[in-house]
PDB file of N, CA and C in Angstrom:
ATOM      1  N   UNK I   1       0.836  -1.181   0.000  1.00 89.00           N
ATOM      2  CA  UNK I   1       0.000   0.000   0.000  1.00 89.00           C
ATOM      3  C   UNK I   1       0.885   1.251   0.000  1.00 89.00           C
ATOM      4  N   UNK I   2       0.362   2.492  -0.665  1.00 92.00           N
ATOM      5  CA  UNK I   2       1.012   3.415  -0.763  1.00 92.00           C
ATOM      6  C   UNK I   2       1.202   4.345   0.800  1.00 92.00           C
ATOM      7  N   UNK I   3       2.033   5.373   0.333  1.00 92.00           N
ATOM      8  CA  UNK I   3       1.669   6.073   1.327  1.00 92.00           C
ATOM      9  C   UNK I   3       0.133   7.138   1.565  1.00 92.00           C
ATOM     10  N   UNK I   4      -0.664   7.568   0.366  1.00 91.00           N
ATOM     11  CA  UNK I   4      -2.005   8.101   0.267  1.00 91.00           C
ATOM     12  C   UNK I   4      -2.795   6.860   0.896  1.00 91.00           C
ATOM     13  N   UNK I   5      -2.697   5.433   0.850  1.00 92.00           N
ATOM     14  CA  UNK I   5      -3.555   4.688   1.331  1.00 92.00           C
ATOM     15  C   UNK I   5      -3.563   4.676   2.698  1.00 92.00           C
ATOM     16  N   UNK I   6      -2.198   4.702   3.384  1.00 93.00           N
ATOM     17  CA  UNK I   6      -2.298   4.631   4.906  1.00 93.00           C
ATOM     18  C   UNK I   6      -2.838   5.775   5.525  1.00 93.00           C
ATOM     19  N   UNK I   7      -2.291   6.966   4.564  1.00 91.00           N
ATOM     20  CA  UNK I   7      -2.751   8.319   5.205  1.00 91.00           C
ATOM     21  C   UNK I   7      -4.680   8.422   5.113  1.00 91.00           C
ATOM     22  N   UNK I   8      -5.441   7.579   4.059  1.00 91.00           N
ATOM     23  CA  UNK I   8      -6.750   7.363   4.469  1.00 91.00           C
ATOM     24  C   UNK I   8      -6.928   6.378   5.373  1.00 91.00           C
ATOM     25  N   UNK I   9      -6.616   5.734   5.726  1.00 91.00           N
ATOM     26  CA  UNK I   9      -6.795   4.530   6.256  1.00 91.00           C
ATOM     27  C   UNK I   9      -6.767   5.007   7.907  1.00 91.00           C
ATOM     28  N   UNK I  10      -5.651   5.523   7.803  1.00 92.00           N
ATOM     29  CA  UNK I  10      -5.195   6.223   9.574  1.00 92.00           C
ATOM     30  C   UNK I  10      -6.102   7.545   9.556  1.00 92.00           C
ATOM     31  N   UNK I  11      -6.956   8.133   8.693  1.00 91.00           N
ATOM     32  CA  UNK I  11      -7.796   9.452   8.894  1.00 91.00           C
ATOM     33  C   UNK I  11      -8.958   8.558   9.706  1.00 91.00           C
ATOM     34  N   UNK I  12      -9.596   7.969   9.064  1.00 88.00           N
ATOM     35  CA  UNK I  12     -10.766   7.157   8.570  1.00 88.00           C
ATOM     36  C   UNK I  12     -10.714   6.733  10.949  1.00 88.00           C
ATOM     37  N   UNK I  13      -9.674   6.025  11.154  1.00 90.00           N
ATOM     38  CA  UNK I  13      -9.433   5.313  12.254  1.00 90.00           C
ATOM     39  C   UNK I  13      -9.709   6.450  13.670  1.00 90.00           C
ATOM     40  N   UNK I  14      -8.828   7.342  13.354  1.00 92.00           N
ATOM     41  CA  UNK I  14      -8.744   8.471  13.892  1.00 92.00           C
ATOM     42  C   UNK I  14      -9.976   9.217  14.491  1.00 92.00           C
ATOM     43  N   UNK I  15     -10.902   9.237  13.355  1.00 90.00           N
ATOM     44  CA  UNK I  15     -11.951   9.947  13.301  1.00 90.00           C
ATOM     45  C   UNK I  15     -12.881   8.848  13.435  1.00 90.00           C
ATOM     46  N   UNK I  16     -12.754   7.845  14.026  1.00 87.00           N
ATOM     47  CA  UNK I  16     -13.407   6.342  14.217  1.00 87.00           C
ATOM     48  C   UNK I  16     -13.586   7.025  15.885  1.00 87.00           C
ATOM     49  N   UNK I  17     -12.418   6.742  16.239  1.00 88.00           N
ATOM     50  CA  UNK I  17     -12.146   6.895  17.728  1.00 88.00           C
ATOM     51  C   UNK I  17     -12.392   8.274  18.505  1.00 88.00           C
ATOM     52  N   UNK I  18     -12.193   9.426  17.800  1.00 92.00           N
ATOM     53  CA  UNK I  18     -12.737  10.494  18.592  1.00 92.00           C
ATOM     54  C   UNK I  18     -14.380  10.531  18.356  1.00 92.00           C
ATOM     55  N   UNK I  19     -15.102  10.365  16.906  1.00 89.00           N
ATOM     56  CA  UNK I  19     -16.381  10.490  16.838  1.00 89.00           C
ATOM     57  C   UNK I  19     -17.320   9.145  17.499  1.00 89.00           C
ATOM     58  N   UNK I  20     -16.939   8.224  17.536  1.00 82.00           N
ATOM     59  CA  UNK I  20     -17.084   7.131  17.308  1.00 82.00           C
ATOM     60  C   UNK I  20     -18.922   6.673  16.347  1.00 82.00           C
ATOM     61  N   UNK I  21     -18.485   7.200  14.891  1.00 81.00           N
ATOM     62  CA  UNK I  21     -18.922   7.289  13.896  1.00 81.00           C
ATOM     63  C   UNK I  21     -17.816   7.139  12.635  1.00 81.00           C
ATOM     64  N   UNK I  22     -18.450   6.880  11.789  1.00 80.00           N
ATOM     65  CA  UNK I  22     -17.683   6.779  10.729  1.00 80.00           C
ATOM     66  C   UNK I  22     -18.191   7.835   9.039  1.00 80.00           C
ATOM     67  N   UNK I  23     -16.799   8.769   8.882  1.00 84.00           N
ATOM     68  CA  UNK I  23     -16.904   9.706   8.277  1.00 84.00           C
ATOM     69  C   UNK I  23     -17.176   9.698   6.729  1.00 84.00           C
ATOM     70  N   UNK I  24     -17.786  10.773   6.125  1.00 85.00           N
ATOM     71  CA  UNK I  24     -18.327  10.588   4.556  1.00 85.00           C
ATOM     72  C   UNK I  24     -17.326  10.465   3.970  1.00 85.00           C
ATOM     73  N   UNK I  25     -17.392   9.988   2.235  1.00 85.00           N
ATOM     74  CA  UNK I  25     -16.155  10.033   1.043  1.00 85.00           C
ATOM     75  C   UNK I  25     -15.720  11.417   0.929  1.00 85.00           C
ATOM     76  N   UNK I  26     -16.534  12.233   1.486  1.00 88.00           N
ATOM     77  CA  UNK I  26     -16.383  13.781   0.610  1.00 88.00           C
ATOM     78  C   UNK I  26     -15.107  13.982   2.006  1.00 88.00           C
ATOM     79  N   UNK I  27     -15.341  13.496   3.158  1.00 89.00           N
ATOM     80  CA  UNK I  27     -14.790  14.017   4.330  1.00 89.00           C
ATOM     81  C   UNK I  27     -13.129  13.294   4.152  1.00 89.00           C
ATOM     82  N   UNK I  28     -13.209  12.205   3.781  1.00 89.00           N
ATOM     83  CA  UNK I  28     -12.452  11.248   3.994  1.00 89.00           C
ATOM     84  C   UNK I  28     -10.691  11.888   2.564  1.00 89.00           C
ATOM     85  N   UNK I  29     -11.509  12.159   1.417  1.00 88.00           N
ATOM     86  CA  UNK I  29     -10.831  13.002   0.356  1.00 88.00           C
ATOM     87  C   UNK I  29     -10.643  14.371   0.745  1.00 88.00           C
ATOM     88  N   UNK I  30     -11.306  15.305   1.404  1.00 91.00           N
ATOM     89  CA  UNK I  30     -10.909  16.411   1.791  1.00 91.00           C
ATOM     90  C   UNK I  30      -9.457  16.208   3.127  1.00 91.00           C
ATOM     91  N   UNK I  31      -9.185  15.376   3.848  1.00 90.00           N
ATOM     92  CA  UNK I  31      -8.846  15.084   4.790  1.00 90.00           C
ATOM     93  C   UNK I  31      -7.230  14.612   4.524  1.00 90.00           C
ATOM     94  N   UNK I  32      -7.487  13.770   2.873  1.00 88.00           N
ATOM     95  CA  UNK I  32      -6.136  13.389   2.868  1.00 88.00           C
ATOM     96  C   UNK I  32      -5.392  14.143   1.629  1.00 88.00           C
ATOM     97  N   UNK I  33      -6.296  15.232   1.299  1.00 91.00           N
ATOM     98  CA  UNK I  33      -6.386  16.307   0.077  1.00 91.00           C
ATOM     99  C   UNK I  33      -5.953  15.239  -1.344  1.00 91.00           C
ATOM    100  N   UNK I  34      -7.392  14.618  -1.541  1.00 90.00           N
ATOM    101  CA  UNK I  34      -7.320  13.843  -3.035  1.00 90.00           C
ATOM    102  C   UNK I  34      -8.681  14.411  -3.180  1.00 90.00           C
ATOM    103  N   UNK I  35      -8.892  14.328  -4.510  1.00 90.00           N
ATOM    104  CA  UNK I  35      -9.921  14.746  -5.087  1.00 90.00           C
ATOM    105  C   UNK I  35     -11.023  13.352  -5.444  1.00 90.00           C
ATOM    106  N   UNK I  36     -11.839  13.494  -5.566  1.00 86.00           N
ATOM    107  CA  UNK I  36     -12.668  11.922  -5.831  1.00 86.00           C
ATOM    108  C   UNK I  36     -12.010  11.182  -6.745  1.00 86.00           C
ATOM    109  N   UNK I  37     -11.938  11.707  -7.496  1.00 89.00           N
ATOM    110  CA  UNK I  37     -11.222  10.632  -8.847  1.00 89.00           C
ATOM    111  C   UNK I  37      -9.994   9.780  -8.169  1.00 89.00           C
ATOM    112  N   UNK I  38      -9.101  10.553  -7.427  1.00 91.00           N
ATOM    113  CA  UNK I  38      -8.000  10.384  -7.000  1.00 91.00           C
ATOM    114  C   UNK I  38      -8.081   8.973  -5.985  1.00 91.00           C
ATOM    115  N   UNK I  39      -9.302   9.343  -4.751  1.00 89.00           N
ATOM    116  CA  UNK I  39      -9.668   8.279  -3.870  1.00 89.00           C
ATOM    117  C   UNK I  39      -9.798   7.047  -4.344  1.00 89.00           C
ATOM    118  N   UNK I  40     -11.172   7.411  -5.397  1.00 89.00           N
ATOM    119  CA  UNK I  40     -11.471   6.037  -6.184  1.00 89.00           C
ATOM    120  C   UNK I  40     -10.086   5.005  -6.744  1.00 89.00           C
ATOM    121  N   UNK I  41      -9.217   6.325  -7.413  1.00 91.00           N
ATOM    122  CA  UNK I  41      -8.167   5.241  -8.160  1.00 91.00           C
ATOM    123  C   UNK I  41      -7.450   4.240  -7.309  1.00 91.00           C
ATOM    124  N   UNK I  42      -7.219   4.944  -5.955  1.00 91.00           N
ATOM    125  CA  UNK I  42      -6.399   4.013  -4.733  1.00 91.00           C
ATOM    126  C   UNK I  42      -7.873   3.133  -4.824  1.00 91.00           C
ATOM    127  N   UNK I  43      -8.635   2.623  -4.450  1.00 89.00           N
ATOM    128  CA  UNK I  43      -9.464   2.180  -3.664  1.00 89.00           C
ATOM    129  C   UNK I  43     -10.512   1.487  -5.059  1.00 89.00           C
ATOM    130  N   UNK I  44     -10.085   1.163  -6.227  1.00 89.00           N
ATOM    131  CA  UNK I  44     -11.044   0.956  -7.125  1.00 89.00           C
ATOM    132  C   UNK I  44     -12.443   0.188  -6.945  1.00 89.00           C
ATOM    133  N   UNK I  45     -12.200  -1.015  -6.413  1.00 86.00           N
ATOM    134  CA  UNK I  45     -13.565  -2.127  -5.665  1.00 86.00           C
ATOM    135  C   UNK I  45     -14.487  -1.270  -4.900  1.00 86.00           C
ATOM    136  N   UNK I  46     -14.102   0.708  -5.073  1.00 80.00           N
ATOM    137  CA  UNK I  46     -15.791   1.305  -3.624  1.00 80.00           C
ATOM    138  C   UNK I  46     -14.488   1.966  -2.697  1.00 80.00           C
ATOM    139  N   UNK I  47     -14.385   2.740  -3.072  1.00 78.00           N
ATOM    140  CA  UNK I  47     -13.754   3.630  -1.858  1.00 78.00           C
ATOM    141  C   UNK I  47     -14.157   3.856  -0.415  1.00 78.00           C
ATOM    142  N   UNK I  48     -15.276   3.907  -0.607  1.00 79.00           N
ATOM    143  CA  UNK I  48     -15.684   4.059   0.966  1.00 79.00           C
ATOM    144  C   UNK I  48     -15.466   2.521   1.453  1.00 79.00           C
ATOM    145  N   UNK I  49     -16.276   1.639   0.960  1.00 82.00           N
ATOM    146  CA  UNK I  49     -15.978   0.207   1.427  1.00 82.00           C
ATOM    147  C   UNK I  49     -14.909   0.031   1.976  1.00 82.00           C
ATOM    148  N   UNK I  50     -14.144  -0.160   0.841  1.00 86.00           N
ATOM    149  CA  UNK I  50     -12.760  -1.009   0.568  1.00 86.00           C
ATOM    150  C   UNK I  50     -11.828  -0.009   2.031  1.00 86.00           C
ATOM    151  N   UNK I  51     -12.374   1.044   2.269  1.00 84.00           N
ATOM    152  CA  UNK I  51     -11.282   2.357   3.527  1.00 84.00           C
ATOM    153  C   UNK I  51     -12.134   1.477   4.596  1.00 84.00           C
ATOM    154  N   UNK I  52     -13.135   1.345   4.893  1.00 84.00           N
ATOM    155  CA  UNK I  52     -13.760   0.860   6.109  1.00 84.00           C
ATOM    156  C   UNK I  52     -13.587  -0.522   6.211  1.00 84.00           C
ATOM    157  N   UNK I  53     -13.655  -1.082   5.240  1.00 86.00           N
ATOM    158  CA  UNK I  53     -13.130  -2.924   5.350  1.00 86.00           C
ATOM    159  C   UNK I  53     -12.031  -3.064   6.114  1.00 86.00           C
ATOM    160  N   UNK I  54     -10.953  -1.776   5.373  1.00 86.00           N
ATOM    161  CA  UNK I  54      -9.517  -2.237   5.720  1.00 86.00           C
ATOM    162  C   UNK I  54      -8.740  -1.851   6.851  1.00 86.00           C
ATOM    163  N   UNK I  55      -9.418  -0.667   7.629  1.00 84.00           N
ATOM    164  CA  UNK I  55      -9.413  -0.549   8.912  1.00 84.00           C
ATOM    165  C   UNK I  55     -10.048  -1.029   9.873  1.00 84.00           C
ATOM    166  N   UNK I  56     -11.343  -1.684   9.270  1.00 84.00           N
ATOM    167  CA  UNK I  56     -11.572  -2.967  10.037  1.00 84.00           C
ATOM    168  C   UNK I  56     -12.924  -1.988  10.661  1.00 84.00           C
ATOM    169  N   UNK I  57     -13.473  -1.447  10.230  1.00 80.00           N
ATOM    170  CA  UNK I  57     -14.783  -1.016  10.522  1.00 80.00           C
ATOM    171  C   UNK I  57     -15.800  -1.586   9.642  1.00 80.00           C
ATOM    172  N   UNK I  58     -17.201  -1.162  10.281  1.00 67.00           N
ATOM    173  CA  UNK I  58     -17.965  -1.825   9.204  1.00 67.00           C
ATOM    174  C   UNK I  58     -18.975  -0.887   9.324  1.00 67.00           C
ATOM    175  N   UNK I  59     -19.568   0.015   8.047  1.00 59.00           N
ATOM    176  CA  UNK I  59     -20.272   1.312   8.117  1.00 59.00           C
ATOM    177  C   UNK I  59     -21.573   0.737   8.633  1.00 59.00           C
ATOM    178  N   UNK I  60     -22.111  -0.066   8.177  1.00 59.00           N
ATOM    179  CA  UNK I  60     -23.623  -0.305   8.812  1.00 59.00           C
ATOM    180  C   UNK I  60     -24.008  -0.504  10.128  1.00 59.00           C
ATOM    181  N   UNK I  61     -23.082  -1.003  11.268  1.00 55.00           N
ATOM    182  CA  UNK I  61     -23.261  -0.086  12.221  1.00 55.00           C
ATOM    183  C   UNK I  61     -23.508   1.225  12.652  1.00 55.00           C
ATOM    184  N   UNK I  62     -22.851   2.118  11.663  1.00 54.00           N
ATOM    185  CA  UNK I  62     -23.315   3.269  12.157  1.00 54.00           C
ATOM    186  C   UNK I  62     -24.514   3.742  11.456  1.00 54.00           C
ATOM    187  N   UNK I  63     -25.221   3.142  11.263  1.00 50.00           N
ATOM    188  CA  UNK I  63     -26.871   3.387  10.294  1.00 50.00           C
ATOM    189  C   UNK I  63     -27.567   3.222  11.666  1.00 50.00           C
ATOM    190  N   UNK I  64     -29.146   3.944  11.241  1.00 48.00           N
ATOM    191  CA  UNK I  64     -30.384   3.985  12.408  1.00 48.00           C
ATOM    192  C   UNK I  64     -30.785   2.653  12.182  1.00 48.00           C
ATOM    193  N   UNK I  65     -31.791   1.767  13.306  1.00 50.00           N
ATOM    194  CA  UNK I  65     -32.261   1.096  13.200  1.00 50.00           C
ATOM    195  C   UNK I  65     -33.232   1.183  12.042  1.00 50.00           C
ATOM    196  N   UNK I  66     -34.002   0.119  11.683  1.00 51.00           N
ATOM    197  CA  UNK I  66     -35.354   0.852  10.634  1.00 51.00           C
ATOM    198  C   UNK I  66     -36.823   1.232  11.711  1.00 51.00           C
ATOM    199  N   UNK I  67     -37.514   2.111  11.107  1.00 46.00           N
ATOM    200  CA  UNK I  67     -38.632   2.553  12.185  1.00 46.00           C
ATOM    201  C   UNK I  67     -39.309   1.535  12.819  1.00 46.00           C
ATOM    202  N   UNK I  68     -39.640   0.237  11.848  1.00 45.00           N
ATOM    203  CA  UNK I  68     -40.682  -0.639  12.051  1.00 45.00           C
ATOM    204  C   UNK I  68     -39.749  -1.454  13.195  1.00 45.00           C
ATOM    205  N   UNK I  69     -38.622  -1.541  13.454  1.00 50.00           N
ATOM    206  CA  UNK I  69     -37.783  -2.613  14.270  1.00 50.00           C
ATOM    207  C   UNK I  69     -38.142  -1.718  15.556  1.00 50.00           C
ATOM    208  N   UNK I  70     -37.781  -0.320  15.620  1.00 47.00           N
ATOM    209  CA  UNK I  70     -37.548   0.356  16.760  1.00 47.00           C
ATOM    210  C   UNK I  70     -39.463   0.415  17.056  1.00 47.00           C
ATOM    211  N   UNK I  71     -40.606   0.230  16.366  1.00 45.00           N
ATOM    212  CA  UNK I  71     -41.332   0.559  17.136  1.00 45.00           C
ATOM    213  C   UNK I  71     -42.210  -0.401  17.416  1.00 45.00           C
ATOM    214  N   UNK I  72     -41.627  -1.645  17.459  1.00 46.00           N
ATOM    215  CA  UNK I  72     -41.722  -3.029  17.756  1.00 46.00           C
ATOM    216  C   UNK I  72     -41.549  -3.466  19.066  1.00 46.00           C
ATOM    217  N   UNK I  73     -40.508  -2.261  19.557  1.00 43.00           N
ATOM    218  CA  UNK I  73     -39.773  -2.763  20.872  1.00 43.00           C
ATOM    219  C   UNK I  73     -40.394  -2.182  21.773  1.00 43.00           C
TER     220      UNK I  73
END
């Protein structure tokens, strides 16, 4: 891996642990100053994915329940 990959990879983690949320593509490219095109090319298989796979997060945790689950309970 390059050095632009670790430097997303270690943003992505970073901002794991102080928010404990996980941050947008737009946030994630502003952060390591690449432009979208740029992200995508490191990350071709889904940029956002392939950054959260590989730090070992998994975004759908940080999604709402769906209404019908939460008003079940």
């Amino acid at each position: 891996l390059s050095t632009d990959h670790w430097l997303v990879i270690q943003y992505v983690l970073d901002y794991y642990a102080e928010r404990k949320t996980v941050p947008a593509a737009v946030r994630i490219g502003r952060a390591a100053r690449l432009r979208p095109r740029q992200l995508y090319e490191l990350f071709p298989a889904g940029a956002v994915k392939t950054v959260f796979r590989m730090a070992g997060l998994d975004r759908r945790h940080d999604l709402p329940e769906p209404a019908s689950k939460l008003l079940l309970n």
